[in-house]
């Protein structure tokens, strides 16, 4: 059995959705199809939620109506038969009526999650109606019946596995299963989600839970590129990556894959393929246990980083110092991305600064605290970098004009991470493209 996940742009236009049906039915293996919301929908739902949270019902009503219009046009172009069109109209009415009803309810976080869930519920139901119209036998599996997160918002593959197995057991004769990405139930049984872009994560969790032969992630680009194609002119898809390399790239900024989506596939050893709906025959990127080749393979960058330096001539030599520093971050559930140390200071980076004022206050007894915001992490990823002779030399020669705030190397065998000021990001990526990949 395999998993095929299609992102928002892959189902965002009626014709695209029809092509997805084509791709799904072309393959013989039993398949769980995971869909995102149509492109733009989740953003629209976020806006509706925001209007409501500000008590601006008129704005919310207008946004809901505009979205409803968009979907009405979508189904008229997607479907031919009157009976399917009637079914789809009923689905739209049901979901947009729900959105209209909430205009009268007072806003809460639980309601926000309900609103955000509408996109995936709509895309899967409309896709299912389309499959019915073209006579493709399939089952709609509600993600809310099996995708769960615990009190720490962590999905548990074990639980998902048991629930999903029961659902599949009931439909033993079927080959195509459709389900929603992104949405889930939390420990209180409420509708929740796996955070923005979380459909990839859903796909990987499902692939792990059913021990899939492959987890295919279909998007609108032909794989993970060696550099950011939005910034650098000449980039190319990387053919093969190890799970570690892919996780590093996804975490440090490659937008194609949700950062959390690597671990379930990695842990359960399910190969992941990144494929392009617009160019289905392109090879894409294969992610497996094996790295394929050695040397630098790709560069990714992540903005919005804050660096914190803790200077202390007294404490740093003392054992237990780093533990105390880390405990502060742990207390505020803020994860550290990079860390570098010297005898008199330690620097760490975080990408979530909501608790920064509290963190600084608690760090102050340890020494002098300096922070730099608006930093960018640039991660150079590859296999056995430390054993590939000239990578470090080429890297630093390439970025010679760039002031580097932090360097992290040796944490693993497959990356070198730099911290630079955001203003130097474009230049750094371009220089690295030349220096490392000769482009
Ligand atoms: N629809 C959700 C979002 O836009 C989840 C996803 O597409 O992965 O964030
Ligand atoms: Mg997406």
CSV table of C-alpha atoms and ligand atoms in Angstrom, one decimal:
chain,number,residue,atom,x,y,z
A,1,UNK,CA,0.0,0.0,0.0
A,2,UNK,CA,1.2,3.5,-0.7
A,3,UNK,CA,0.5,7.1,0.2
A,4,UNK,CA,0.1,9.9,-2.3
A,5,UNK,CA,-0.2,13.4,-0.9
A,6,UNK,CA,-1.3,16.4,-3.0
A,7,UNK,CA,-0.7,19.9,-1.9
A,8,UNK,CA,-2.9,23.0,-2.3
A,9,UNK,CA,-1.8,24.0,-5.8
A,10,UNK,CA,-2.2,20.4,-7.0
A,11,UNK,CA,-5.9,20.5,-6.3
A,12,UNK,CA,-6.3,24.3,-6.5
A,13,UNK,CA,-7.8,24.4,-9.9
A,14,UNK,CA,-10.6,22.1,-11.3
A,15,UNK,CA,-8.3,20.9,-14.0
A,16,UNK,CA,-5.5,20.2,-11.6
A,17,UNK,CA,-7.9,18.2,-9.4
A,18,UNK,CA,-8.9,16.1,-12.5
A,19,UNK,CA,-5.2,15.5,-13.2
A,20,UNK,CA,-4.8,14.3,-9.6
A,21,UNK,CA,-7.6,11.8,-10.2
A,22,UNK,CA,-5.7,10.7,-13.2
A,23,UNK,CA,-2.5,10.1,-11.3
A,24,UNK,CA,-4.3,8.3,-8.5
A,25,UNK,CA,-6.2,5.9,-10.8
A,26,UNK,CA,-3.2,5.2,-13.0
A,27,UNK,CA,-1.4,3.3,-10.3
A,28,UNK,CA,-2.3,-0.3,-9.4
A,29,UNK,CA,-1.2,-0.3,-5.7
A,30,UNK,CA,-3.8,0.3,-3.0
A,31,UNK,CA,-3.4,3.9,-2.1
A,32,UNK,CA,-4.3,6.4,0.6
A,33,UNK,CA,-4.6,9.8,-1.0
A,34,UNK,CA,-4.0,12.7,1.4
A,35,UNK,CA,-5.3,16.1,0.2
A,36,UNK,CA,-4.5,19.6,1.3
A,37,UNK,CA,-7.1,22.4,1.1
A,38,UNK,CA,-7.4,24.1,-2.3
A,39,UNK,CA,-4.6,26.7,-2.6
A,40,UNK,CA,-5.6,30.0,-0.9
A,41,UNK,CA,-8.3,28.4,1.2
A,42,UNK,CA,-6.5,28.0,4.5
A,43,UNK,CA,-5.2,31.6,4.2
A,44,UNK,CA,-8.8,32.7,3.6
A,45,UNK,CA,-9.9,30.8,6.7
A,46,UNK,CA,-7.2,32.3,8.8
A,47,UNK,CA,-8.4,35.7,7.7
A,48,UNK,CA,-12.0,34.8,8.5
A,49,UNK,CA,-10.9,33.6,11.9
A,50,UNK,CA,-8.9,36.8,12.5
A,51,UNK,CA,-11.9,39.0,11.6
A,52,UNK,CA,-14.0,37.1,14.0
A,53,UNK,CA,-11.5,37.3,16.8
A,54,UNK,CA,-11.5,41.1,16.4
A,55,UNK,CA,-15.3,41.0,16.5
A,56,UNK,CA,-15.5,42.3,12.9
A,57,UNK,CA,-18.4,40.2,11.7
A,58,UNK,CA,-19.1,42.3,8.6
A,59,UNK,CA,-15.6,41.6,7.3
A,60,UNK,CA,-15.9,37.9,8.2
A,61,UNK,CA,-19.3,37.7,6.4
A,62,UNK,CA,-17.8,39.3,3.2
A,63,UNK,CA,-14.8,36.9,3.4
A,64,UNK,CA,-17.0,33.9,3.8
A,65,UNK,CA,-19.2,35.0,0.9
A,66,UNK,CA,-16.2,35.5,-1.4
A,67,UNK,CA,-14.8,32.1,-0.5
A,68,UNK,CA,-18.2,30.5,-1.2
A,69,UNK,CA,-18.3,32.2,-4.6
A,70,UNK,CA,-14.9,30.8,-5.4
A,71,UNK,CA,-16.0,27.3,-4.5
A,72,UNK,CA,-19.3,27.6,-6.6
A,73,UNK,CA,-17.2,28.4,-9.6
A,74,UNK,CA,-14.8,25.6,-8.8
A,75,UNK,CA,-17.5,22.9,-8.7
A,76,UNK,CA,-19.2,24.2,-11.9
A,77,UNK,CA,-15.9,23.7,-13.8
A,78,UNK,CA,-15.0,20.5,-12.0
A,79,UNK,CA,-18.2,18.5,-12.5
A,80,UNK,CA,-20.4,17.7,-15.5
A,81,UNK,CA,-23.5,15.9,-14.2
A,82,UNK,CA,-26.3,17.6,-12.6
A,83,UNK,CA,-26.5,15.0,-9.9
A,84,UNK,CA,-22.8,15.5,-8.9
A,85,UNK,CA,-23.3,19.2,-9.1
A,86,UNK,CA,-26.2,18.9,-6.8
A,87,UNK,CA,-24.2,16.8,-4.3
A,88,UNK,CA,-21.3,19.3,-4.4
A,89,UNK,CA,-23.7,22.2,-3.9
A,90,UNK,CA,-25.1,20.5,-0.9
A,91,UNK,CA,-21.5,20.0,0.5
A,92,UNK,CA,-20.8,23.7,0.0
A,93,UNK,CA,-24.0,24.7,1.6
A,94,UNK,CA,-23.3,22.5,4.6
A,95,UNK,CA,-19.8,23.9,5.2
A,96,UNK,CA,-20.6,27.6,4.4
A,97,UNK,CA,-23.7,27.4,6.6
A,98,UNK,CA,-21.4,26.2,9.4
A,99,UNK,CA,-19.2,29.2,8.7
A,100,UNK,CA,-22.2,31.5,8.7
A,101,UNK,CA,-23.5,30.1,12.0
A,102,UNK,CA,-20.2,30.7,13.7
A,103,UNK,CA,-20.7,34.4,13.0
A,104,UNK,CA,-23.1,34.4,15.8
A,105,UNK,CA,-21.0,32.4,18.3
A,106,UNK,CA,-18.4,34.0,20.4
A,107,UNK,CA,-14.9,33.4,19.2
A,108,UNK,CA,-12.6,30.8,20.9
A,109,UNK,CA,-9.5,28.8,20.1
A,110,UNK,CA,-11.5,25.7,19.6
A,111,UNK,CA,-13.8,27.5,17.1
A,112,UNK,CA,-10.7,28.8,15.3
A,113,UNK,CA,-9.6,25.2,14.8
A,114,UNK,CA,-13.0,24.2,13.5
A,115,UNK,CA,-12.8,27.0,11.0
A,116,UNK,CA,-9.4,26.0,9.8
A,117,UNK,CA,-10.5,22.4,9.3
A,118,UNK,CA,-13.1,23.4,6.6
A,119,UNK,CA,-10.5,23.6,3.8
A,120,UNK,CA,-9.4,20.0,3.9
A,121,UNK,CA,-13.0,18.7,4.6
A,122,UNK,CA,-14.1,20.6,1.4
A,123,UNK,CA,-11.3,19.5,-0.9
A,124,UNK,CA,-11.7,15.8,0.0
A,125,UNK,CA,-15.4,15.8,-0.3
A,126,UNK,CA,-15.3,17.5,-3.7
A,127,UNK,CA,-12.6,15.2,-4.9
A,128,UNK,CA,-14.7,12.2,-3.8
A,129,UNK,CA,-17.7,13.5,-5.7
A,130,UNK,CA,-15.6,13.9,-8.8
A,131,UNK,CA,-14.3,10.4,-8.4
A,132,UNK,CA,-17.9,9.2,-8.2
A,133,UNK,CA,-18.7,11.1,-11.3
A,134,UNK,CA,-16.0,9.4,-13.3
A,135,UNK,CA,-16.8,6.0,-11.7
A,136,UNK,CA,-13.7,5.5,-9.6
A,137,UNK,CA,-14.5,3.2,-6.7
A,138,UNK,CA,-13.1,4.7,-3.5
A,139,UNK,CA,-13.7,5.4,0.2
A,140,UNK,CA,-13.5,8.6,2.1
A,141,UNK,CA,-11.7,8.0,5.4
A,142,UNK,CA,-12.3,10.9,7.9
A,143,UNK,CA,-8.9,12.0,9.3
A,144,UNK,CA,-10.8,13.0,12.4
A,145,UNK,CA,-11.5,9.3,13.1
A,146,UNK,CA,-7.8,8.3,13.2
A,147,UNK,CA,-5.4,11.2,13.3
A,148,UNK,CA,-4.9,12.2,16.9
A,149,UNK,CA,-2.4,14.3,18.9
A,150,UNK,CA,-1.6,14.0,22.6
A,151,UNK,CA,-1.6,16.7,25.3
A,152,UNK,CA,1.7,18.0,24.0
A,153,UNK,CA,0.3,18.2,20.5
A,154,UNK,CA,2.4,15.3,19.4
A,155,UNK,CA,0.9,12.7,17.1
A,156,UNK,CA,1.3,9.1,18.2
A,157,UNK,CA,2.0,6.7,15.4
A,158,UNK,CA,0.9,3.7,17.5
A,159,UNK,CA,-2.6,5.0,18.1
A,160,UNK,CA,-3.0,6.2,14.6
A,161,UNK,CA,-1.9,2.8,13.4
A,162,UNK,CA,-4.5,0.9,15.4
A,163,UNK,CA,-7.4,3.3,14.4
A,164,UNK,CA,-6.4,3.3,10.8
A,165,UNK,CA,-6.1,-0.4,10.6
A,166,UNK,CA,-9.6,-0.8,11.9
A,167,UNK,CA,-10.9,1.6,9.3
A,168,UNK,CA,-9.0,-0.2,6.5
A,169,UNK,CA,-10.2,-3.6,7.7
A,170,UNK,CA,-13.8,-2.5,7.2
A,171,UNK,CA,-13.0,-1.6,3.6
A,172,UNK,CA,-10.8,-4.6,2.7
A,173,UNK,CA,-12.2,-4.8,-0.9
A,174,UNK,CA,-11.3,-1.1,-1.7
A,175,UNK,CA,-8.2,0.2,-3.3
A,176,UNK,CA,-8.4,4.0,-3.2
A,177,UNK,CA,-8.8,5.8,0.1
A,178,UNK,CA,-9.2,9.6,0.3
A,179,UNK,CA,-8.4,11.5,3.5
A,180,UNK,CA,-7.7,15.0,4.8
A,181,UNK,CA,-4.2,16.2,5.5
A,182,UNK,CA,-3.5,18.7,8.3
A,183,UNK,CA,-6.6,18.1,10.5
A,184,UNK,CA,-6.7,15.9,13.6
A,185,UNK,CA,-8.3,15.5,17.0
A,186,UNK,CA,-6.5,16.7,20.1
A,187,UNK,CA,-6.4,15.0,23.5
A,188,UNK,CA,-9.6,16.7,24.5
A,189,UNK,CA,-11.3,15.2,21.5
A,190,UNK,CA,-11.7,18.5,19.7
A,191,UNK,CA,-10.9,19.3,16.1
A,192,UNK,CA,-7.3,20.5,15.8
A,193,UNK,CA,-4.5,20.6,13.3
A,194,UNK,CA,-0.8,19.8,12.7
A,195,UNK,CA,0.1,23.4,12.1
A,196,UNK,CA,0.4,25.2,8.8
A,197,UNK,CA,1.7,23.1,6.0
A,198,UNK,CA,1.0,20.0,8.1
A,199,UNK,CA,-0.5,17.9,5.3
A,200,UNK,CA,3.0,16.5,4.6
A,201,UNK,CA,3.2,15.5,8.2
A,202,UNK,CA,-0.2,13.7,7.9
A,203,UNK,CA,1.0,11.9,4.9
A,204,UNK,CA,4.2,10.7,6.6
A,205,UNK,CA,2.4,9.7,9.7
A,206,UNK,CA,-0.1,7.7,7.7
A,207,UNK,CA,2.7,6.1,5.6
A,208,UNK,CA,4.5,5.1,8.9
A,209,UNK,CA,1.2,3.8,10.4
A,210,UNK,CA,0.4,1.5,7.4
A,211,UNK,CA,4.1,0.7,6.7
A,212,UNK,CA,3.6,2.0,3.2
A,213,UNK,CA,5.9,1.0,0.3
A,214,UNK,CA,6.4,4.7,-0.4
A,215,UNK,CA,5.1,8.1,0.7
A,216,UNK,CA,4.7,10.3,-2.4
A,217,UNK,CA,4.5,14.1,-1.8
A,218,UNK,CA,3.1,15.7,-4.9
A,219,UNK,CA,3.7,19.5,-5.2
A,220,UNK,CA,4.3,22.1,-7.9
A,221,UNK,CA,8.1,21.8,-8.2
A,222,UNK,CA,10.2,18.9,-9.4
A,223,UNK,CA,11.8,17.9,-6.1
A,224,UNK,CA,14.0,19.4,-3.5
A,225,UNK,CA,16.4,21.9,-5.1
A,226,UNK,CA,20.0,22.4,-4.4
A,227,UNK,CA,19.3,26.0,-3.5
A,228,UNK,CA,16.3,28.3,-3.1
A,229,UNK,CA,14.8,28.7,-6.6
A,230,UNK,CA,13.0,31.9,-5.5
A,231,UNK,CA,16.3,33.6,-4.8
A,232,UNK,CA,18.9,31.9,-6.9
A,233,UNK,CA,18.7,31.7,-10.7
A,234,UNK,CA,20.2,28.4,-11.5
A,235,UNK,CA,19.0,25.6,-9.3
A,236,UNK,CA,18.3,21.9,-10.0
A,237,UNK,CA,16.4,19.1,-8.2
A,238,UNK,CA,18.6,16.9,-6.0
A,239,UNK,CA,18.1,13.3,-7.1
A,240,UNK,CA,18.6,11.5,-3.8
A,241,UNK,CA,18.9,12.6,-0.1
A,242,UNK,CA,19.1,10.6,3.1
A,243,UNK,CA,16.4,11.2,5.7
A,244,UNK,CA,19.0,13.1,7.8
A,245,UNK,CA,19.9,15.4,4.9
A,246,UNK,CA,16.2,16.0,4.0
A,247,UNK,CA,15.3,16.7,7.6
A,248,UNK,CA,18.1,19.2,7.9
A,249,UNK,CA,17.0,21.0,4.7
A,250,UNK,CA,13.3,21.0,5.6
A,251,UNK,CA,14.0,22.3,9.0
A,252,UNK,CA,16.4,24.9,7.8
A,253,UNK,CA,14.1,26.4,5.3
A,254,UNK,CA,13.4,24.3,2.2
A,255,UNK,CA,9.8,25.1,1.8
A,256,UNK,CA,8.8,22.0,-0.2
A,257,UNK,CA,8.5,19.8,2.8
A,258,UNK,CA,7.1,20.3,6.3
A,259,UNK,CA,10.0,19.9,8.8
A,260,UNK,CA,8.3,17.4,11.0
A,261,UNK,CA,7.3,15.2,8.1
A,262,UNK,CA,10.6,13.4,7.9
A,263,UNK,CA,10.8,11.6,11.3
A,264,UNK,CA,7.8,9.3,10.9
A,265,UNK,CA,9.0,8.1,7.5
A,266,UNK,CA,12.5,7.8,8.8
A,267,UNK,CA,11.6,6.0,11.9
A,268,UNK,CA,9.5,3.5,10.1
A,269,UNK,CA,11.9,3.5,7.1
A,270,UNK,CA,9.3,4.4,4.4
A,271,UNK,CA,11.0,6.0,1.3
A,272,UNK,CA,9.7,9.5,0.5
A,273,UNK,CA,9.4,10.8,-3.0
A,274,UNK,CA,9.0,14.4,-3.9
A,275,UNK,CA,7.1,14.7,-7.2
A,276,UNK,CA,5.7,17.3,-9.4
A,277,UNK,CA,2.0,17.3,-10.4
A,278,UNK,CA,2.7,19.6,-13.3
A,279,UNK,CA,5.4,17.3,-14.7
A,280,UNK,CA,4.5,13.8,-13.4
A,281,UNK,CA,7.3,12.0,-15.3
A,282,UNK,CA,10.1,14.1,-13.8
A,283,UNK,CA,12.3,12.1,-11.5
A,284,UNK,CA,11.9,14.3,-8.5
A,285,UNK,CA,13.8,13.6,-5.2
A,286,UNK,CA,14.0,10.3,-3.5
A,287,UNK,CA,14.6,10.3,0.3
A,288,UNK,CA,15.7,7.1,1.8
A,289,UNK,CA,18.2,5.7,4.4
A,290,UNK,CA,21.0,6.1,1.9
A,291,UNK,CA,22.5,9.4,0.9
A,292,UNK,CA,23.4,8.4,-2.7
A,293,UNK,CA,26.5,10.5,-3.0
A,294,UNK,CA,29.0,12.4,-0.9
A,295,UNK,CA,29.8,16.1,-0.7
A,296,UNK,CA,27.7,19.2,-0.5
A,297,UNK,CA,24.3,18.7,-2.0
A,298,UNK,CA,22.0,21.6,-1.1
A,299,UNK,CA,21.7,24.9,0.7
A,300,UNK,CA,18.7,26.1,2.6
A,301,UNK,CA,18.0,29.3,4.5
A,302,UNK,CA,15.6,30.1,7.4
A,303,UNK,CA,14.8,33.7,8.4
A,304,UNK,CA,13.3,35.1,11.6
A,305,UNK,CA,16.1,33.8,13.8
A,306,UNK,CA,17.2,35.4,17.1
A,307,UNK,CA,20.7,34.8,18.4
A,308,UNK,CA,21.3,35.0,22.2
A,309,UNK,CA,24.8,35.3,23.6
A,310,UNK,CA,25.4,34.6,27.3
A,311,UNK,CA,28.8,35.9,28.4
A,312,UNK,CA,30.1,34.7,31.7
A,313,UNK,CA,33.7,34.4,32.8
A,314,UNK,CA,32.8,32.9,36.1
A,315,UNK,CA,30.2,30.3,35.2
A,316,UNK,CA,31.2,28.8,31.9
A,317,UNK,CA,34.0,26.7,33.2
A,318,UNK,CA,31.8,25.3,35.9
A,319,UNK,CA,30.1,22.1,35.2
A,320,UNK,CA,26.3,22.2,35.0
A,321,UNK,CA,26.4,25.7,33.4
A,322,UNK,CA,25.0,24.6,30.1
A,323,UNK,CA,22.3,22.5,31.8
A,324,UNK,CA,21.1,25.6,33.7
A,325,UNK,CA,21.0,27.6,30.4
A,326,UNK,CA,19.1,24.9,28.6
A,327,UNK,CA,16.6,24.5,31.4
A,328,UNK,CA,15.5,28.1,30.9
A,329,UNK,CA,14.7,27.3,27.3
A,330,UNK,CA,13.0,24.1,28.3
A,331,UNK,CA,10.8,25.9,30.8
A,332,UNK,CA,9.5,28.2,28.0
A,333,UNK,CA,9.2,25.3,25.6
A,334,UNK,CA,11.5,27.1,23.1
A,335,UNK,CA,13.8,24.9,21.1
A,336,UNK,CA,17.3,25.9,20.3
A,337,UNK,CA,18.5,25.5,16.7
A,338,UNK,CA,22.2,26.3,16.8
A,339,UNK,CA,24.7,26.4,19.6
A,340,UNK,CA,28.3,27.6,19.7
A,341,UNK,CA,30.5,27.9,22.7
A,342,UNK,CA,33.8,29.6,23.7
A,343,UNK,CA,35.5,29.6,27.0
A,344,UNK,CA,33.7,32.8,28.1
A,345,UNK,CA,30.5,32.8,26.2
A,346,UNK,CA,27.8,30.6,24.7
A,347,UNK,CA,25.6,31.6,21.8
A,348,UNK,CA,22.3,29.9,20.9
A,349,UNK,CA,19.6,30.6,18.3
A,350,UNK,CA,15.9,30.3,18.5
A,351,UNK,CA,13.2,30.7,15.9
A,352,UNK,CA,10.4,31.5,18.2
A,353,UNK,CA,10.8,34.6,20.3
A,354,UNK,CA,7.4,34.9,21.9
A,355,UNK,CA,9.0,34.1,25.3
A,356,UNK,CA,12.2,36.0,24.7
A,357,UNK,CA,11.7,38.7,27.4
A,358,UNK,CA,11.0,36.0,30.0
A,359,UNK,CA,14.0,33.9,28.8
A,360,UNK,CA,16.3,36.9,29.0
A,361,UNK,CA,15.1,37.8,32.5
A,362,UNK,CA,15.9,34.2,33.7
A,363,UNK,CA,19.3,34.1,31.9
A,364,UNK,CA,20.5,37.4,33.4
A,365,UNK,CA,21.8,36.0,36.6
A,366,UNK,CA,24.2,33.8,34.5
A,367,UNK,CA,26.1,36.8,32.9
A,368,UNK,CA,25.7,39.4,30.3
A,369,UNK,CA,23.0,38.7,27.7
A,370,UNK,CA,23.2,40.1,24.2
A,371,UNK,CA,20.5,39.4,21.5
A,372,UNK,CA,20.6,39.9,17.7
A,373,UNK,CA,17.3,39.6,15.9
A,374,UNK,CA,16.6,39.4,12.2
A,375,UNK,CA,19.2,36.7,11.7
A,376,UNK,CA,19.2,34.0,9.0
A,377,UNK,CA,20.4,30.4,9.3
A,378,UNK,CA,22.1,29.1,6.2
A,379,UNK,CA,22.5,25.4,6.2
A,380,UNK,CA,24.8,23.6,3.8
A,381,UNK,CA,23.8,20.0,3.7
A,382,UNK,CA,25.5,17.0,2.2
A,383,UNK,CA,26.8,13.6,3.0
A,384,UNK,CA,30.1,12.9,4.8
A,385,UNK,CA,30.9,16.6,4.6
A,386,UNK,CA,33.8,16.2,7.0
A,387,UNK,CA,35.4,13.6,4.9
A,388,UNK,CA,35.0,15.6,1.7
A,389,UNK,CA,38.2,17.4,1.5
A,390,UNK,CA,37.6,20.8,0.0
A,391,UNK,CA,34.0,21.5,1.0
A,392,UNK,CA,34.9,23.7,4.0
A,393,UNK,CA,37.5,25.6,2.0
A,394,UNK,CA,35.2,26.2,-1.0
A,395,UNK,CA,32.4,27.2,1.4
A,396,UNK,CA,34.4,29.9,3.2
A,397,UNK,CA,36.2,31.1,0.1
A,398,UNK,CA,32.7,31.6,-1.5
A,399,UNK,CA,31.3,33.7,1.3
A,400,UNK,CA,34.4,35.7,1.9
A,401,UNK,CA,32.6,39.1,1.9
A,402,UNK,CA,29.9,38.0,4.3
A,403,UNK,CA,30.1,38.7,8.0
A,404,UNK,CA,29.3,35.4,9.8
A,405,UNK,CA,27.8,35.6,13.3
A,406,UNK,CA,28.0,31.9,14.1
A,407,UNK,CA,29.3,28.6,12.6
A,408,UNK,CA,28.2,25.2,13.6
A,409,UNK,CA,30.0,22.2,12.2
A,410,UNK,CA,30.6,18.6,13.4
A,411,UNK,CA,27.2,18.2,15.1
A,412,UNK,CA,26.4,15.7,12.4
A,413,UNK,CA,28.3,14.4,9.4
A,414,UNK,CA,26.0,16.1,7.0
A,415,UNK,CA,25.8,19.8,7.6
A,416,UNK,CA,27.5,23.0,8.2
A,417,UNK,CA,25.3,25.8,9.5
A,418,UNK,CA,26.0,29.5,9.4
A,419,UNK,CA,24.2,32.4,11.0
A,420,UNK,CA,24.2,35.6,9.1
A,421,UNK,CA,22.3,38.9,9.2
A,422,UNK,CA,19.1,38.6,7.2
A,423,UNK,CA,20.3,41.5,4.9
A,424,UNK,CA,23.1,39.2,3.5
A,425,UNK,CA,20.9,36.2,2.8
A,426,UNK,CA,20.4,36.7,-1.0
A,427,UNK,CA,24.1,37.3,-1.6
A,428,UNK,CA,25.1,34.4,0.5
A,429,UNK,CA,22.9,31.9,-1.3
A,430,UNK,CA,24.1,33.2,-4.7
A,431,UNK,CA,27.8,33.0,-3.6
A,432,UNK,CA,27.3,29.5,-2.3
A,433,UNK,CA,25.7,28.4,-5.5
A,434,UNK,CA,28.8,29.5,-7.4
A,435,UNK,CA,31.3,28.3,-4.9
A,436,UNK,CA,29.8,24.9,-4.1
A,437,UNK,CA,27.9,23.9,-7.2
A,438,UNK,CA,29.7,25.9,-9.9
A,439,UNK,CA,26.5,27.6,-11.0
B,1,LIG,N1,-4.0,23.6,4.2
B,1,LIG,C1,-3.0,23.6,5.2
B,1,LIG,C2,-2.2,24.9,5.0
B,1,LIG,O1,-2.3,25.5,4.0
B,1,LIG,C3,-2.2,22.4,5.3
B,1,LIG,C4,-1.3,22.1,4.1
B,1,LIG,O2,-1.6,22.6,3.0
B,1,LIG,O3,-0.4,21.3,4.3
B,1,LIG,O4,-1.3,25.1,5.8
B,2,LIG,MG1,1.1,22.6,1.5
